[in-house]
Every structure is written in C-alpha cells, then in structure tokens.
PDB file of C-alpha atoms in Angstrom:
ATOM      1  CA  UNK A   1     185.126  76.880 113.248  1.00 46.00           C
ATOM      2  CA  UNK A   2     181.528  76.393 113.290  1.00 44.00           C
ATOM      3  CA  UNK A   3     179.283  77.941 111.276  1.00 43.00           C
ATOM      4  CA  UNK A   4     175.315  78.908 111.789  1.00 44.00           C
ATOM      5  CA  UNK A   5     172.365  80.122 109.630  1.00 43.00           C
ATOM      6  CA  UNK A   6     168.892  80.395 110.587  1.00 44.00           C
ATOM      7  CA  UNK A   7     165.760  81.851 109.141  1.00 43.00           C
ATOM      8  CA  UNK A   8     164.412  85.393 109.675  1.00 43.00           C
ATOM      9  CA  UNK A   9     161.572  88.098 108.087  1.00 43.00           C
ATOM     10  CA  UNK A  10     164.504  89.291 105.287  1.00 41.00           C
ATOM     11  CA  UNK A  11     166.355  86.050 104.100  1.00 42.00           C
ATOM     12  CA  UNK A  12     168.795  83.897 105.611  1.00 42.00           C
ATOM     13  CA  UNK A  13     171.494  85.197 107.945  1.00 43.00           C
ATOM     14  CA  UNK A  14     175.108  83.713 108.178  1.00 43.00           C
ATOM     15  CA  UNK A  15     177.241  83.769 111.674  1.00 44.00           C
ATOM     16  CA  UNK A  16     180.682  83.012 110.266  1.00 47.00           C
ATOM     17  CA  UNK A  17     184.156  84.700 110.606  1.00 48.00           C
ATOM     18  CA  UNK A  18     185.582  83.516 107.493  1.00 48.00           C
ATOM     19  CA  UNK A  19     183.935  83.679 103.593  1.00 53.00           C
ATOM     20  CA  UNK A  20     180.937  81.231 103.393  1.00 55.00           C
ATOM     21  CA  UNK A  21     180.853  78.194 101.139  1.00 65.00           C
ATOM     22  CA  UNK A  22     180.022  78.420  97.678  1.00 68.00           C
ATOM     23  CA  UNK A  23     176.712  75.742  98.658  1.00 66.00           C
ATOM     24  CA  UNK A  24     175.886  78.167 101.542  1.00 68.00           C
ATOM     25  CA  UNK A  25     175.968  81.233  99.032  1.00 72.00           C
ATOM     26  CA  UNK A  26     173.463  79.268  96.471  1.00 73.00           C
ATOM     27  CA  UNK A  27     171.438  78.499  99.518  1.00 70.00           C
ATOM     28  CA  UNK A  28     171.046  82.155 100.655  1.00 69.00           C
ATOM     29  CA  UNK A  29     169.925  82.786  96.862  1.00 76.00           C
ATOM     30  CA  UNK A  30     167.790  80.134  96.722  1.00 78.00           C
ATOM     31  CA  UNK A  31     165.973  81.212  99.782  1.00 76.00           C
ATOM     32  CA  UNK A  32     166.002  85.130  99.145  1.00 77.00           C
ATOM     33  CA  UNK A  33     164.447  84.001  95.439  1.00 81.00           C
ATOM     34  CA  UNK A  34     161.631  82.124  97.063  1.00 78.00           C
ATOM     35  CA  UNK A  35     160.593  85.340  99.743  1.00 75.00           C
ATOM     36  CA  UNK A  36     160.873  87.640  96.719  1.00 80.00           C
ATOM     37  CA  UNK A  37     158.372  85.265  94.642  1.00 84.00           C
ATOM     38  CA  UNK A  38     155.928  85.122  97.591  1.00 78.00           C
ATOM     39  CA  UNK A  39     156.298  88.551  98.032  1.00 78.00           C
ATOM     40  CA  UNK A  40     155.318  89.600  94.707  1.00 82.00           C
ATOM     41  CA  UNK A  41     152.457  86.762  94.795  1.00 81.00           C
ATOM     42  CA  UNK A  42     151.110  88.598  97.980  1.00 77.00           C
ATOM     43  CA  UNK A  43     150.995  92.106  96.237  1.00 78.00           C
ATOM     44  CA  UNK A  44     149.557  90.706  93.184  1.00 79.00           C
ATOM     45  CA  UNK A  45     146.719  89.414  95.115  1.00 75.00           C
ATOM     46  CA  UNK A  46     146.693  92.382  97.460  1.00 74.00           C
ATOM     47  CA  UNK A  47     146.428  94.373  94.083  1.00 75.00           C
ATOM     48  CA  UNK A  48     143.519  92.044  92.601  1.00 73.00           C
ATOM     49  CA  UNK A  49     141.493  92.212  96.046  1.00 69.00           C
ATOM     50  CA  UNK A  50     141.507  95.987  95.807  1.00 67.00           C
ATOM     51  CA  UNK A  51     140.457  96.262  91.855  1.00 65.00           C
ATOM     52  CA  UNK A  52     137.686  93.877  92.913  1.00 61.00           C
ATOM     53  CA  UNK A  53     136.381  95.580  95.666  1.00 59.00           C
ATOM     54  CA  UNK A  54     132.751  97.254  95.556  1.00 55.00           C
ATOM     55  CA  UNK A  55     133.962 100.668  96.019  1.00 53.00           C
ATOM     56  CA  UNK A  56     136.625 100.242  93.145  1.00 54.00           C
ATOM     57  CA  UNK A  57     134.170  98.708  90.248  1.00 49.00           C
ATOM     58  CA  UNK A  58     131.702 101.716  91.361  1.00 50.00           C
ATOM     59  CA  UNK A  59     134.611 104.057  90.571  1.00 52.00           C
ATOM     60  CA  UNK A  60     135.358 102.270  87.295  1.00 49.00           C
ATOM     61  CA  UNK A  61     131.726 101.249  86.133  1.00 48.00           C
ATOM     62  CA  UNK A  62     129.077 101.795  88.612  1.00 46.00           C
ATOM     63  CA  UNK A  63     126.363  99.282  86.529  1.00 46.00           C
ATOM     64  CA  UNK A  64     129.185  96.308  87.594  1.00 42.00           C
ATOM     65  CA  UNK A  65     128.518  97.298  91.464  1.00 41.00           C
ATOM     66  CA  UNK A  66     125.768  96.225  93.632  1.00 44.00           C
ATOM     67  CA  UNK A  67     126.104  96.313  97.585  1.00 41.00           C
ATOM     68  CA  UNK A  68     125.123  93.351  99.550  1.00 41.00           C
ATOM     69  CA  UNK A  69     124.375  94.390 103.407  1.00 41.00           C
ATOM     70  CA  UNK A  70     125.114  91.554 105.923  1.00 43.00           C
ATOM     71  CA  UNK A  71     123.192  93.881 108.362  1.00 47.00           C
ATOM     72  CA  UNK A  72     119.380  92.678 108.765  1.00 46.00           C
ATOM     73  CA  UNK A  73     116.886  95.210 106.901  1.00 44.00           C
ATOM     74  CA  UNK A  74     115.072  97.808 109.358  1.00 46.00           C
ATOM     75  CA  UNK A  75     111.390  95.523 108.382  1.00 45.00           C
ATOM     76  CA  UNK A  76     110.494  92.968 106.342  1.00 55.00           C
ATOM     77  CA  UNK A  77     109.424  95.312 103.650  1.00 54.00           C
ATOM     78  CA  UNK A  78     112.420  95.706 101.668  1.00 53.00           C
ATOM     79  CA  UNK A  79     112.840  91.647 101.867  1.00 55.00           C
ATOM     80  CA  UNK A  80     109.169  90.867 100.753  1.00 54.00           C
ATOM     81  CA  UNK A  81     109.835  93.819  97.841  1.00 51.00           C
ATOM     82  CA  UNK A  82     113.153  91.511  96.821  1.00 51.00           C
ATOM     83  CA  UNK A  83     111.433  88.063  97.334  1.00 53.00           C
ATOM     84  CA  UNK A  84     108.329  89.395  95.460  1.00 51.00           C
ATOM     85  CA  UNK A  85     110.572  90.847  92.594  1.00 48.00           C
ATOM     86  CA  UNK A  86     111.944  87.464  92.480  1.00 50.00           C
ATOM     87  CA  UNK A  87     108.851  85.971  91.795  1.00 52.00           C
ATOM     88  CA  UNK A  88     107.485  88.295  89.434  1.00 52.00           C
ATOM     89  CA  UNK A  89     110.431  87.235  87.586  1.00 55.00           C
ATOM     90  CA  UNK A  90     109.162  83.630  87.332  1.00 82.00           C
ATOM     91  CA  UNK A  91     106.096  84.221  86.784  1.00 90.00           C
ATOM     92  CA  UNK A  92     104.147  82.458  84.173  1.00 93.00           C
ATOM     93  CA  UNK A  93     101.819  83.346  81.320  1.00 95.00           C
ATOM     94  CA  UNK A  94      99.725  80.615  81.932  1.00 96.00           C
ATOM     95  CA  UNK A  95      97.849  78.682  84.551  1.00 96.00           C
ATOM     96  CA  UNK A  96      96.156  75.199  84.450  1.00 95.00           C
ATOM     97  CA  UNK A  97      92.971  74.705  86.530  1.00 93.00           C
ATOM     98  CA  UNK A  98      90.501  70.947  86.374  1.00 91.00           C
ATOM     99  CA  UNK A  99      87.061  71.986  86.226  1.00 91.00           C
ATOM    100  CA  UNK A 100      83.952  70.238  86.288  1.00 90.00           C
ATOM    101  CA  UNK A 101      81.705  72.503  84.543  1.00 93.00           C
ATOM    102  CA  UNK A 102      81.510  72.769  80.739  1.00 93.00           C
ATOM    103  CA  UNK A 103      83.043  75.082  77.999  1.00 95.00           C
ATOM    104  CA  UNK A 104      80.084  76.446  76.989  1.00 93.00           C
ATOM    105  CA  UNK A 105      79.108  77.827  80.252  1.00 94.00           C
ATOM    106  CA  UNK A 106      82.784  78.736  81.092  1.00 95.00           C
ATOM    107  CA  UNK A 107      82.975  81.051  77.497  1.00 94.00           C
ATOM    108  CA  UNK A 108      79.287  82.297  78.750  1.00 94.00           C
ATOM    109  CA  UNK A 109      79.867  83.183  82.602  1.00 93.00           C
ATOM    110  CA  UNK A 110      83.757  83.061  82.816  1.00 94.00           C
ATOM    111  CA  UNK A 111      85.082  81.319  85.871  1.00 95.00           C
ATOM    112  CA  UNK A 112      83.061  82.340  88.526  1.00 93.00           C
ATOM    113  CA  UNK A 113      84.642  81.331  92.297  1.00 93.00           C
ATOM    114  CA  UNK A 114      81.992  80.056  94.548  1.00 90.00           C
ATOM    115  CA  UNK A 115      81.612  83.145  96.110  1.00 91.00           C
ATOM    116  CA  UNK A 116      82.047  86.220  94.511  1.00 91.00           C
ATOM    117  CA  UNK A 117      81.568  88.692  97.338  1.00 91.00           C
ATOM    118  CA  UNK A 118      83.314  86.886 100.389  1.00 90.00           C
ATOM    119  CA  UNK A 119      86.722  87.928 102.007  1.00 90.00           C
ATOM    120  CA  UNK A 120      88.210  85.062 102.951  1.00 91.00           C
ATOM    121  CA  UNK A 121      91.997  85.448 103.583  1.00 92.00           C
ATOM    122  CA  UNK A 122      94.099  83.352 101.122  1.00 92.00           C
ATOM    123  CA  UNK A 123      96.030  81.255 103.478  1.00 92.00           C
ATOM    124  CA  UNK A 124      92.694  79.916 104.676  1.00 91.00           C
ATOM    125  CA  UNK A 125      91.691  78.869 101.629  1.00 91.00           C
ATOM    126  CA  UNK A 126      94.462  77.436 100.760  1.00 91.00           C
ATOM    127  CA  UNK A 127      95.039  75.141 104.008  1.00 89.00           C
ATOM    128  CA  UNK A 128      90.847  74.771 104.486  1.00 83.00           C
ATOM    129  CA  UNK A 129      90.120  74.338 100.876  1.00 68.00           C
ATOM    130  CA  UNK A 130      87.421  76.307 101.440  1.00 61.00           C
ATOM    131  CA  UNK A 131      84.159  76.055  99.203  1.00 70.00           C
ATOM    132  CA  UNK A 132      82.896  79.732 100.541  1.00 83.00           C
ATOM    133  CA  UNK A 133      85.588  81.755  98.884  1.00 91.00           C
ATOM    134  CA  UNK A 134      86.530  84.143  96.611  1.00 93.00           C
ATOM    135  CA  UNK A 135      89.060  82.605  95.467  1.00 94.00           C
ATOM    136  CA  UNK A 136      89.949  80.586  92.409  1.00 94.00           C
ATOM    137  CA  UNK A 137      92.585  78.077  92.523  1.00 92.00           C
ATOM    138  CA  UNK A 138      94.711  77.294  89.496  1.00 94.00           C
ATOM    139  CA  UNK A 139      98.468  75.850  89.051  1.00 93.00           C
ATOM    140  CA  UNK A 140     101.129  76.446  87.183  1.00 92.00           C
ATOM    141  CA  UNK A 141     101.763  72.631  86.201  1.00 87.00           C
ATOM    142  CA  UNK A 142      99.358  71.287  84.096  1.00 83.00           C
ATOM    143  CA  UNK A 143      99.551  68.169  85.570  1.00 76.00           C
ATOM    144  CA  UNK A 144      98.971  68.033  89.077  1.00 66.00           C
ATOM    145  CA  UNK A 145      98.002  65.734  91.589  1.00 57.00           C
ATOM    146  CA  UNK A 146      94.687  65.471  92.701  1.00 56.00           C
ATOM    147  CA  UNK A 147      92.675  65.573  89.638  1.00 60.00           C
ATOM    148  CA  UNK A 148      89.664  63.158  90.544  1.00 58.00           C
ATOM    149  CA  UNK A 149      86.697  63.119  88.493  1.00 62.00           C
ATOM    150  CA  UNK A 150      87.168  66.169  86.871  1.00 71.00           C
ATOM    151  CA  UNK A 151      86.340  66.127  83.210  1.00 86.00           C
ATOM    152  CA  UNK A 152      88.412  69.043  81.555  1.00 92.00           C
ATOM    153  CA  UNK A 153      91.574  70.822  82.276  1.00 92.00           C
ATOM    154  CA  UNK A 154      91.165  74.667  81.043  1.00 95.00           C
ATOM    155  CA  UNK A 155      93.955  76.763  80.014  1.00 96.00           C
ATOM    156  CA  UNK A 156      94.019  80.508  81.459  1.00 97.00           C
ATOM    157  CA  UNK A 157      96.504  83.428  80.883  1.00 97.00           C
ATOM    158  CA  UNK A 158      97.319  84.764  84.330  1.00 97.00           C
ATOM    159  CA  UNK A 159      95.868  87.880  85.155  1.00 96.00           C
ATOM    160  CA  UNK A 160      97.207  90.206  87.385  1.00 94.00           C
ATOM    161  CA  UNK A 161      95.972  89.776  89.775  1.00 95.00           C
ATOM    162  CA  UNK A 162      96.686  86.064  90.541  1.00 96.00           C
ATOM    163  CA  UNK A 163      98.949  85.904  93.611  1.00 95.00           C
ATOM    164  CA  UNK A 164     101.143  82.849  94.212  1.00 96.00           C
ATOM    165  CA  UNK A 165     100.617  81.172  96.903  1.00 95.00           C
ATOM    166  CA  UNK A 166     103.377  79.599  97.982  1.00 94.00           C
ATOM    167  CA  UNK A 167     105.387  83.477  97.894  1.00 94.00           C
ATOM    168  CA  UNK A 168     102.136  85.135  99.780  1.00 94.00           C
ATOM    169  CA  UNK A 169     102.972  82.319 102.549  1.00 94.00           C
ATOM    170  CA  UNK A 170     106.750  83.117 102.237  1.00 93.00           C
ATOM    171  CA  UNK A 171     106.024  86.437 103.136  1.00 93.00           C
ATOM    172  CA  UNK A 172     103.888  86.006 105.859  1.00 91.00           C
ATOM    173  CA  UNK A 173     107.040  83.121 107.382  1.00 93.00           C
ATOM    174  CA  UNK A 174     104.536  80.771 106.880  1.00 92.00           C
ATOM    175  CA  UNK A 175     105.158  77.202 104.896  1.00 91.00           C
ATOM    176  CA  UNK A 176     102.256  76.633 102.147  1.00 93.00           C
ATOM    177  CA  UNK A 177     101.312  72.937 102.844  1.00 92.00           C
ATOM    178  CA  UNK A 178     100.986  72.569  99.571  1.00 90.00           C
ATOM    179  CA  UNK A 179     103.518  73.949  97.862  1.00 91.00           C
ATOM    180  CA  UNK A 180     103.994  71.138  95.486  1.00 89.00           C
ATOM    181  CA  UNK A 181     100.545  72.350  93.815  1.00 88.00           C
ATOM    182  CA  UNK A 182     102.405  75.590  92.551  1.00 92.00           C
ATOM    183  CA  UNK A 183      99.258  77.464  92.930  1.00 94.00           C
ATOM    184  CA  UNK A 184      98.361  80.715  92.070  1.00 96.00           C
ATOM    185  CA  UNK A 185      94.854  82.108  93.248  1.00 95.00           C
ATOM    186  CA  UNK A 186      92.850  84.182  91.517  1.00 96.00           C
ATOM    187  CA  UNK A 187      90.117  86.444  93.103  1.00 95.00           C
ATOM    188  CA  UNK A 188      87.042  87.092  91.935  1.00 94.00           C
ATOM    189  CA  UNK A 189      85.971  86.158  88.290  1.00 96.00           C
ATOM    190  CA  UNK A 190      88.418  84.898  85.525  1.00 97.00           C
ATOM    191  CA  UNK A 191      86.768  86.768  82.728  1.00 96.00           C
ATOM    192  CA  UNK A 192      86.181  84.328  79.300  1.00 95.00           C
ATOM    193  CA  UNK A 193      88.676  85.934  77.407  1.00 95.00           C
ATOM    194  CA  UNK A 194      91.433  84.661  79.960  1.00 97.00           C
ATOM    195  CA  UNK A 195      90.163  81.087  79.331  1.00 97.00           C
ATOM    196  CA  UNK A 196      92.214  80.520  76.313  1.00 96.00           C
ATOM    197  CA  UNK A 197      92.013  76.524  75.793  1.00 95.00           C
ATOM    198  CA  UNK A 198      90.198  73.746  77.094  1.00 95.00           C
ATOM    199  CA  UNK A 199      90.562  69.799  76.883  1.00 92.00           C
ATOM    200  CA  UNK A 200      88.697  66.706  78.158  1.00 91.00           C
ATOM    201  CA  UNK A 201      90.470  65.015  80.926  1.00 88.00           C
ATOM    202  CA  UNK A 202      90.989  62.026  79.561  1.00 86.00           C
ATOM    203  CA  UNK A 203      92.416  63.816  76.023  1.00 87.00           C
ATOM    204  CA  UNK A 204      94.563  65.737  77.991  1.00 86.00           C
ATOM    205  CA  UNK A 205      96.016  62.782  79.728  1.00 84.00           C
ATOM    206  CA  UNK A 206      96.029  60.607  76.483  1.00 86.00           C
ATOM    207  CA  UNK A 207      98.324  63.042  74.736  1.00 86.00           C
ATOM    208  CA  UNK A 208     100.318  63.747  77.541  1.00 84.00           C
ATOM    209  CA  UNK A 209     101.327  59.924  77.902  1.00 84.00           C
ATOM    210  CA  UNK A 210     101.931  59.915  74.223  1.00 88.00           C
ATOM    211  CA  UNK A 211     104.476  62.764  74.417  1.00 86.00           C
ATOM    212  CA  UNK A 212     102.275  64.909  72.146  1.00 88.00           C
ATOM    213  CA  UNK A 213     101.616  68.317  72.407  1.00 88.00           C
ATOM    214  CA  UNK A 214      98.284  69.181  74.058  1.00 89.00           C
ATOM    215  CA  UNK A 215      95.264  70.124  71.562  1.00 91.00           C
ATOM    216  CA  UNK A 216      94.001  73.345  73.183  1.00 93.00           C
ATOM    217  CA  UNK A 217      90.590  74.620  71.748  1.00 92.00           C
ATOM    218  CA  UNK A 218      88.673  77.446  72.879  1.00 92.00           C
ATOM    219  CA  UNK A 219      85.990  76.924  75.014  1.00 91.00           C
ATOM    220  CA  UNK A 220      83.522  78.869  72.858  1.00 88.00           C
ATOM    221  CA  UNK A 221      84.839  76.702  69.692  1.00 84.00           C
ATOM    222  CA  UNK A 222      84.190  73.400  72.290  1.00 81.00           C
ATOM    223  CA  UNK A 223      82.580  70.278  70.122  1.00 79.00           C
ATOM    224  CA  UNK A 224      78.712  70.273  71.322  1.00 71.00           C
ATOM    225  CA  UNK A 225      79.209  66.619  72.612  1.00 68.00           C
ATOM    226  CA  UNK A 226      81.442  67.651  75.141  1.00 71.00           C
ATOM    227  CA  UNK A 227      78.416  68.681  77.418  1.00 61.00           C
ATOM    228  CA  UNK A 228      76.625  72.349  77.483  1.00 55.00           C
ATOM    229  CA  UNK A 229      76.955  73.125  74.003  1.00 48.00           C
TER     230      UNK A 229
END
C-alpha cells in the first residue's frame, strides 16, 4: 500500500486508504505551523507597509508627511526654488576675501569692485576673472588657494546680496570651474561696516599654522604701520 504527500497553497495533502503514520501526522503539523507563521509574517508587514504609507501618516499627523513626486517638475523653477532653499540653508555669516589695499582706506571707501556701474554677468566673471566688473569676489574658506602677494585677508559679514557662485552655476546646468574657491560674489560696494576684521597675510598664516585662533581687528582700529593709516 503506497502512500503519497505532496505540497500545495493550504498544507500538505495525504493520498492514503488507511490512517497515516504518527511521523506523517507530525509532519503535516510541522508544515501547516510553518505556512501559518509566514502567513502572519506577511500580514504583519502588509499591515506595517500600510501604517507607513504617505496617505496614512497624513491621516494620523499631517506635519510627519511630505510627498516626493518621481514625475519631473513642469520647469526648472520649482527645482532652482528647492536647490536655492538648500543653499540658503548653508549659508554663512561670514566671507573671507585677500586684498591688497589697506585698512584704512577699506574703513574709509568700503570695498569698492573695480567697476561700480558695469553689468557684467556673474558666470563671466567668474570663468574670465574679469578686472571690469561689478563684482566682488570673496570665499567662504578663509584659506584658499591662490593667495599671491596679497598682504591682508579681511573678514566680511555676508550681505544679502552675495550670491554663491557655485549654486548660480547649478542653476543655470552649468559646472563653476572653480568650485573649490566656494565663492560668493558680491555686487557693487561692500559698505565698511560689513568689513568686520582684518589681518596681515603673513599673521593670518602664522596663527593659522600654529593652530591659534585668528586675531581679527577692525580695519578702522588697524595699527598705522600696517600701511594707510
């Protein structure tokens, strides 16, 4: 007398005239135990998915839910708004720009670009590092590459209307060639009172080696010797 089980969608089947085995019985419970376990694992995680979804945490708490569209925006308005947002958010209070000219004509004068009145775009000043512009350039790092022969590193609180560079080219789908230089550009003139500190190169750079904080000092307050006062 032969007897035959096989798998299905329920449990295990038996094909057998006479009273299965004790062993085959255990079997049968053994497997029907294991489909009930994955069964209940598969509505607990049906159950989770669901209290997870975007529509139920708007239902339960609508701060918890944001939407996130896989469908490309109608322009590139709403991404600029996003990737500007994103910047703003980074922004810093500060800027570093090497100058040649003194403190005393900087607390005077301000920082004057070299041309008050032109309209360059920013993009060209920033890849022809243009002399004729309105722009001023200044970086987020205070050390940057680059420095040359300047002779003092000024310290300037960000105004408003400093753009970043590297985001302006972002949102134009263009790649700032010098994006390492963290700029931020500032049209027109950086009045005095945005100059908050100034150092000597070489001071700056001395300190800076030493791990010591930097010894900022206004350029109206700037020591006489160091030229223009």
């Amino acid at each position: 007398m032969a007897i035959g089980f096989g798998l299905s969608d329920v449990g295990l089947w038996v094909s057998d005239s006479s009273w299965p085995s004790v062993a085959l019985m255990a079997a049968v419970a053994r497997r029907n135990a294991k489909v009930q376990i994955a069964s209940r694992r598969a509505s607990a995680t049906r159950a989770m998915l669901k209290a997870r979804s975007p529509v139920s945490l708007r239902r339960r708490d609508p701060a918890r839910c944001c939407y996130t569209s896989t469908r490309r925006p109608r322009s590139n308005a709403l991404t600029n708004w996003v990737r500007n947002k994103a910047s703003d958010a980074r922004r810093p209070e500060f800027v570093y720009r090497y100058d040649s000219r003194a403190p005393a004509e900087i607390a005077q004068h301000g920082m004057r670009p070299y041309n008050v009145n032109a309209q360059r775009p920013l993009m060209d000043h920033v890849r022809q590092n243009n002399y004729a512009s309105q722009w001023t350039s200044t970086s987020r790092d205070s050390m940057i590459p680059g420095i040359n022969n300047k002779l003092y590193v000024y310290k300037i609180r960000l105004p408003a209307n400093g753009v970043d560079a590297n985001t302006h080219f972002a949102n134009h789908g263009e790649t700032n060639p010098y994006a390492a230089q963290h700029e931020y550009a500032i049209p027109g003139v950086i009045q005095s009172q945005n100059v908050v500190g100034v150092m000597k190169v070489t001071n700056f750079l001395r300190a800076d080696a030493r791990g010591e904080a930097p010894n900022w000092v206004a350029p109206a307050a700037a020591p006489g010797d160091w030229g223009g006062g």
